[in-house]
Amino acid sequence: MMHAYFSDDQLRHHGKTFIVAGEKKPIPEVPERAEILSGAVSRLGLDLHAPNDAGMAPISAIHDGRYLNFLQSIYPEWQAAGGSELVIPNIHPFDRNGPYPRHHVGRAGFHLGDTSCPVSATTWHSAYASAQTAISATHHVRDGGANSAYALCRPPGHHASRTIAGGFCYLNNSAIAAQELRAKYDRVAILDVDLHHGNGTQHIFYDRSDVMTLSIHADPHDFYPFFWGHGEETGEGDGIGFNHNIPLPLGSGDGVFLDALDRTLAKIDDFGADAVVVALGLDASRDDPFGGLTVSPDGFAKIGEKIGTLRCPTVLVQEGGYVSDTLAENLYQFISGFSATKDRNDVTISEGPK
């Protein structure tokens, strides 16, 4: 039976508000998301295991040391200087190639890519616990011999790069999981099915050929993160040809998404992936408040079934998916479809020619 992981410390962070088109609005990445998703896990008959603490080494393998120090230290420094309740940037550099800023306001602008990732007194605790959840699920697969595991990560991670938070994301859980898998497997693929492009994940692995990144998402010409996620972004250096983006027109539903998934799974097969991380966004749902795509609960079941055909160890890392009437149902359908196909394929493999 699949193992699922979650820590109550992941509920401690709440960013409250962010700026959308110049207006202050509630952040939809709320603790209630995790509570709803955990209900779907229970309905599946799975227990939520508390993650072990693997320390900073797996996180430091992905994220820059100055960035990690910033996330841990900026809140008390900001408060001591008379700052607002939350650390929110009010200035951003043209680029990040100049001197590293000494001033706390400058560092906030340097490391926080937009207003959707404010830092509070509890942000680091939740982000760290979320990363440990992904690490424990990964170790269960890598070291425990399981064919799959689910990490209920909250806050999510795929918009976080080595040095920059963004899009509700602070630590890139999917990237951390992939790097941990690389300790055993030569070739790892990250398949991102979130509504939004996984720009942080792409940034981290863009010049590498050992980790293939693939993302199906709403067309960034019209949707966040806007500047990344276009089809012509294929990698650089050793990574040329190992980054694949499939942007979908706004409003696309089950059929369009599943066709894109078929093309993506074929690329993973051609790559010869030894292990896969699925950046499991559920916000492509027709009921999600972001409203970019229109995948149905039955569509998520089919997405899970198709991904379950991959004949290699798979770690499911929760990304987006926001409070709606079908959020729990979408996760239930995805994991049900995935597990049924995954288990059937494992039986087929074990009963192959001797």
Coordinates of C-alpha atoms in Angstrom, one line a residue:
M1 CA 0.0 0.0 0.0
M2 CA 1.3 3.5 -0.8
H3 CA 2.7 5.5 2.0
A4 CA 1.7 9.1 2.4
Y5 CA 3.6 11.8 4.4
F6 CA 2.6 15.0 6.1
S7 CA 3.6 17.1 9.1
D8 CA 1.3 19.3 11.2
D9 CA 4.1 21.9 11.1
Q10 CA 3.1 22.6 7.5
L11 CA -0.1 24.2 8.8
R12 CA 1.8 27.0 10.6
H13 CA 2.4 29.3 7.7
H14 CA -0.3 31.6 6.4
G15 CA 0.7 34.4 4.0
K16 CA -2.7 36.1 4.3
T17 CA -2.7 38.6 1.3
F18 CA -0.9 39.3 -2.0
I19 CA -1.3 41.9 -4.8
V20 CA -3.2 40.9 -7.9
A21 CA -3.5 43.6 -10.7
G22 CA -2.8 46.2 -8.1
E23 CA -5.4 45.0 -5.6
K24 CA -4.8 43.3 -2.2
K25 CA -6.5 39.9 -2.2
P26 CA -6.5 36.9 0.1
I27 CA -3.8 34.3 -0.6
P28 CA -5.6 31.1 -1.7
E29 CA -2.6 29.0 -0.4
V30 CA -4.1 28.4 3.0
P31 CA -3.7 25.7 5.7
E32 CA -7.2 24.5 4.9
R33 CA -5.9 23.1 1.6
A34 CA -3.8 20.5 3.4
E35 CA -6.7 19.6 5.7
I36 CA -8.9 19.0 2.7
L37 CA -6.3 16.9 0.9
S38 CA -5.6 14.9 4.0
G39 CA -9.3 14.0 4.0
A40 CA -8.9 12.5 0.6
V41 CA -5.9 10.6 1.8
S42 CA -8.0 9.1 4.6
R43 CA -10.8 8.2 2.2
L44 CA -8.2 6.3 0.1
G45 CA -7.4 4.2 3.3
L46 CA -3.9 5.6 3.6
D47 CA -2.3 6.7 6.8
L48 CA -0.4 10.0 6.9
H49 CA 3.1 9.3 8.3
A50 CA 5.1 12.1 10.0
P51 CA 8.3 12.7 8.0
N52 CA 11.7 12.1 9.5
D53 CA 14.1 15.0 9.8
A54 CA 16.8 14.5 7.2
G55 CA 18.4 17.9 8.1
M56 CA 19.6 20.6 5.8
A57 CA 21.8 18.6 3.4
P58 CA 19.1 17.6 0.9
I59 CA 17.8 21.2 0.9
S60 CA 21.2 22.7 0.5
A61 CA 21.9 20.5 -2.4
I62 CA 19.2 22.5 -4.3
H63 CA 19.1 26.0 -2.7
D64 CA 21.8 28.6 -2.3
G65 CA 23.1 29.1 1.2
R66 CA 22.4 32.9 1.3
Y67 CA 18.8 32.2 0.3
L68 CA 18.4 29.6 3.1
N69 CA 19.9 32.0 5.6
F70 CA 17.5 34.7 4.4
L71 CA 14.4 32.6 4.9
Q72 CA 15.5 31.7 8.4
S73 CA 16.7 35.1 9.6
I74 CA 14.8 37.8 7.7
Y75 CA 11.6 37.9 9.8
P76 CA 13.2 38.9 13.2
E77 CA 15.6 41.3 11.3
W78 CA 12.6 42.9 9.5
Q79 CA 10.6 43.3 12.8
A80 CA 13.6 44.7 14.7
A81 CA 13.8 47.4 12.0
G82 CA 10.2 48.4 12.5
G83 CA 8.9 46.6 9.4
S84 CA 5.3 45.4 8.7
E85 CA 3.7 42.3 10.0
L86 CA 4.9 40.3 7.0
V87 CA 8.1 40.5 5.0
I88 CA 6.9 41.7 1.6
P89 CA 9.2 43.2 -1.1
N90 CA 8.7 46.7 -2.4
I91 CA 11.6 46.7 -4.8
H92 CA 13.2 44.2 -7.1
P93 CA 16.6 44.4 -8.9
F94 CA 16.8 44.7 -12.7
D95 CA 19.0 41.6 -12.4
R96 CA 20.7 39.6 -9.7
N97 CA 24.3 39.8 -11.0
G98 CA 25.4 42.8 -8.9
P99 CA 26.6 42.9 -5.3
Y100 CA 24.5 41.0 -2.8
P101 CA 22.4 43.6 -0.8
R102 CA 23.3 44.2 2.9
H103 CA 20.0 46.0 3.7
H104 CA 17.1 43.8 4.7
V105 CA 14.7 45.6 2.3
G106 CA 17.2 44.9 -0.5
R107 CA 17.5 41.3 0.4
A108 CA 13.7 40.9 0.5
G109 CA 13.5 42.2 -3.1
F110 CA 16.4 40.0 -4.1
H111 CA 15.0 36.8 -2.8
L112 CA 11.2 37.2 -3.0
G113 CA 10.2 37.2 -6.6
D114 CA 6.7 38.6 -6.2
T115 CA 4.2 39.5 -3.5
S116 CA 2.7 36.0 -3.2
C117 CA 5.4 34.7 -0.9
P118 CA 5.4 36.9 2.2
V119 CA 7.6 35.7 5.1
S120 CA 6.1 35.5 8.6
A121 CA 7.4 34.2 11.9
T122 CA 6.3 30.6 10.9
T123 CA 7.1 30.5 7.2
W124 CA 10.5 28.8 7.6
H125 CA 9.1 26.1 9.9
S126 CA 6.3 25.2 7.5
A127 CA 8.6 25.3 4.4
Y128 CA 11.2 23.2 6.1
A129 CA 8.6 20.7 7.2
S130 CA 7.1 20.6 3.7
A131 CA 10.6 19.8 2.3
Q132 CA 11.1 17.0 4.9
T133 CA 7.8 15.5 3.8
A134 CA 9.0 15.3 0.2
I135 CA 12.4 13.9 1.4
S136 CA 10.7 11.2 3.5
A137 CA 8.5 10.1 0.6
T138 CA 11.5 10.0 -1.6
H139 CA 13.6 7.9 0.8
H140 CA 10.7 5.5 1.2
V141 CA 10.9 4.9 -2.6
R142 CA 14.7 5.2 -3.0
D143 CA 15.8 3.3 0.1
G144 CA 12.7 1.4 1.1
G145 CA 12.0 -0.3 -2.2
A146 CA 8.5 1.0 -2.6
N147 CA 7.2 1.6 -6.1
S148 CA 5.6 4.9 -5.1
A149 CA 4.8 7.4 -2.3
Y150 CA 2.8 10.6 -1.8
A151 CA 4.1 13.7 -0.2
L152 CA 1.3 16.1 0.9
C153 CA 3.6 19.2 0.6
R154 CA 2.3 22.5 1.8
P155 CA 3.5 25.2 1.1
P156 CA 4.2 24.0 -2.5
G157 CA 7.5 24.4 -4.2
H158 CA 7.8 24.4 -8.0
H159 CA 8.0 28.2 -8.4
A160 CA 11.0 28.4 -6.1
S161 CA 14.4 28.6 -7.8
R162 CA 17.8 28.2 -6.2
T163 CA 17.7 31.8 -4.8
I164 CA 14.2 33.1 -5.3
A165 CA 10.8 32.4 -3.8
G166 CA 7.6 33.0 -5.8
G167 CA 4.1 31.8 -6.4
F168 CA 3.5 30.7 -2.8
C169 CA 6.6 28.6 -3.0
Y170 CA 9.8 28.8 -0.8
L171 CA 11.6 25.5 -1.1
N172 CA 11.4 23.5 -4.3
N173 CA 10.2 20.1 -2.9
S174 CA 10.0 18.4 -6.3
A175 CA 13.6 19.4 -7.1
I176 CA 14.8 18.3 -3.7
A177 CA 13.1 14.9 -4.3
A178 CA 14.7 14.5 -7.7
Q179 CA 18.1 15.3 -6.4
E180 CA 17.7 12.8 -3.6
L181 CA 16.7 10.2 -6.2
R182 CA 19.8 10.9 -8.2
A183 CA 21.9 9.4 -5.3
K184 CA 20.6 6.0 -6.6
Y185 CA 19.2 6.5 -10.1
D186 CA 21.2 7.8 -13.1
R187 CA 18.2 9.4 -14.9
V188 CA 15.3 11.1 -13.2
A189 CA 12.4 12.9 -14.8
I190 CA 10.2 15.6 -13.1
L191 CA 6.7 15.6 -14.7
D192 CA 4.8 18.8 -13.6
V193 CA 1.0 18.7 -14.2
D194 CA 0.2 21.8 -12.2
L195 CA -1.9 24.6 -13.8
H196 CA 1.1 26.9 -13.6
H197 CA 4.5 26.3 -15.2
G198 CA 7.1 25.0 -12.8
N199 CA 9.6 27.9 -13.6
G200 CA 11.7 27.3 -10.4
T201 CA 12.2 23.6 -11.3
Q202 CA 13.1 24.5 -14.9
H203 CA 15.6 27.1 -13.6
I204 CA 17.3 24.6 -11.3
F205 CA 17.9 21.9 -13.8
Y206 CA 18.0 23.9 -17.1
D207 CA 21.7 23.0 -17.8
R208 CA 21.6 19.4 -16.7
S209 CA 21.1 16.2 -18.7
D210 CA 20.6 13.8 -15.8
V211 CA 17.3 15.3 -14.7
M212 CA 14.6 15.9 -17.4
T213 CA 12.0 18.5 -16.7
L214 CA 8.6 18.4 -18.3
S215 CA 5.7 20.7 -17.7
I216 CA 2.1 20.8 -18.9
H217 CA 0.4 24.1 -18.0
A218 CA -1.7 27.0 -19.0
D219 CA -0.1 29.1 -21.8
P220 CA 2.2 31.7 -20.0
H221 CA 1.5 34.2 -22.7
D222 CA -1.8 34.6 -20.8
F223 CA -1.1 33.2 -17.4
Y224 CA 1.3 33.2 -14.4
P225 CA 4.3 33.0 -14.4
F226 CA 4.2 34.8 -17.8
F227 CA 7.9 35.0 -18.5
W228 CA 8.7 31.3 -18.5
G229 CA 7.2 28.1 -19.7
H230 CA 7.2 28.6 -23.5
G231 CA 7.7 25.7 -25.9
E232 CA 11.0 27.1 -27.2
E233 CA 12.7 26.8 -23.7
T234 CA 14.5 23.5 -24.2
G235 CA 17.5 23.9 -21.9
E236 CA 21.1 25.2 -22.2
G237 CA 24.6 23.7 -22.1
D238 CA 24.4 20.0 -21.3
G239 CA 20.7 20.4 -20.7
I240 CA 19.7 21.3 -24.3
G241 CA 16.9 19.0 -25.2
F242 CA 16.1 18.0 -21.7
N243 CA 13.5 20.6 -20.8
H244 CA 10.1 20.3 -22.3
N245 CA 7.2 22.7 -22.0
I246 CA 3.7 22.0 -23.3
P247 CA 1.6 25.2 -22.9
L248 CA -2.2 24.7 -23.3
P249 CA -4.7 27.3 -24.4
L250 CA -6.8 28.7 -21.5
G251 CA -9.9 26.7 -20.9
S252 CA -8.5 23.4 -22.2
G253 CA -10.1 20.4 -20.7
D254 CA -9.7 16.6 -20.3
G255 CA -9.0 15.7 -23.9
V256 CA -6.4 18.4 -24.6
F257 CA -4.6 17.7 -21.3
L258 CA -4.6 14.0 -21.9
D259 CA -3.2 14.3 -25.4
A260 CA -0.4 16.5 -24.1
L261 CA 0.2 14.0 -21.3
D262 CA 0.6 11.2 -23.9
R263 CA 3.3 13.2 -25.7
T264 CA 5.0 14.0 -22.4
L265 CA 5.1 10.3 -21.2
A266 CA 6.6 9.3 -24.6
K267 CA 9.5 11.7 -23.9
I268 CA 10.0 10.2 -20.5
D269 CA 10.2 6.8 -22.1
D270 CA 12.6 8.0 -24.7
F271 CA 14.7 9.5 -22.0
G272 CA 14.9 6.2 -20.2
A273 CA 14.0 7.6 -16.8
D274 CA 15.0 5.3 -13.9
A275 CA 12.7 7.2 -11.5
V276 CA 10.1 9.9 -11.8
V277 CA 8.9 12.8 -9.6
V278 CA 5.3 14.0 -10.3
A279 CA 4.8 17.6 -9.4
L280 CA 1.1 17.0 -8.7
G281 CA -0.8 20.2 -9.1
L282 CA -4.6 19.9 -8.9
D283 CA -5.3 23.5 -10.0
A284 CA -6.0 22.5 -13.6
S285 CA -9.4 21.6 -12.2
R286 CA -12.5 23.2 -13.8
D287 CA -13.5 24.2 -10.3
D288 CA -10.2 25.7 -9.1
P289 CA -10.4 29.4 -8.2
F290 CA -7.6 30.3 -10.6
G291 CA -9.8 29.1 -13.5
G292 CA -7.1 28.5 -16.1
L293 CA -8.0 25.0 -17.3
T294 CA -11.1 22.8 -17.0
V295 CA -10.0 19.3 -16.1
S296 CA -12.8 17.2 -14.5
P297 CA -12.4 14.7 -11.6
D298 CA -12.7 11.9 -14.1
G299 CA -9.9 13.6 -16.1
F300 CA -7.7 13.5 -13.0
A301 CA -8.4 9.8 -12.7
K302 CA -7.3 9.3 -16.3
I303 CA -4.2 11.5 -15.7
G304 CA -3.3 9.2 -12.8
E305 CA -4.0 6.1 -14.8
K306 CA -1.7 7.2 -17.6
I307 CA 1.1 8.3 -15.2
G308 CA 0.8 5.0 -13.5
T309 CA 1.9 3.2 -16.6
L310 CA 5.5 4.5 -16.1
R311 CA 7.5 1.4 -15.1
C312 CA 9.8 3.1 -12.7
P313 CA 9.7 4.2 -9.0
T314 CA 7.5 7.3 -8.7
V315 CA 7.3 10.0 -6.0
L316 CA 4.1 12.2 -6.0
V317 CA 4.8 15.7 -4.6
Q318 CA 1.8 17.9 -4.0
E319 CA 2.0 21.3 -5.6
G320 CA -1.0 23.6 -6.3
G321 CA -4.7 22.9 -6.1
Y322 CA -6.8 25.4 -4.1
V323 CA -10.0 25.3 -2.1
S324 CA -13.0 24.2 -4.2
D325 CA -15.9 21.8 -4.0
T326 CA -13.9 19.1 -5.9
L327 CA -10.3 19.6 -4.5
A328 CA -10.5 16.4 -2.3
E329 CA -12.3 14.5 -5.1
N330 CA -9.6 15.4 -7.6
L331 CA -6.8 14.0 -5.4
Y332 CA -8.9 10.9 -4.6
Q333 CA -9.5 10.3 -8.3
F334 CA -5.9 10.9 -9.3
I335 CA -4.3 8.6 -6.7
S336 CA -7.0 5.9 -7.3
G337 CA -6.3 5.9 -11.0
F338 CA -2.5 6.0 -10.5
S339 CA -2.4 3.3 -7.9
A340 CA -4.6 0.9 -9.8
T341 CA -2.4 1.1 -12.9
K342 CA 0.9 1.3 -11.0
D343 CA 0.2 -1.9 -9.0
R344 CA -1.0 -3.7 -12.1
N345 CA 2.1 -2.8 -14.0
D346 CA 4.3 -3.9 -11.1
V347 CA 2.6 -7.3 -11.2
T348 CA 3.2 -7.5 -14.9
I349 CA 6.9 -6.8 -14.4
S350 CA 7.4 -9.4 -11.7
E351 CA 5.7 -12.1 -13.7
G352 CA 7.7 -11.4 -16.8
P353 CA 10.1 -13.9 -18.5
K354 CA 12.4 -15.7 -16.1

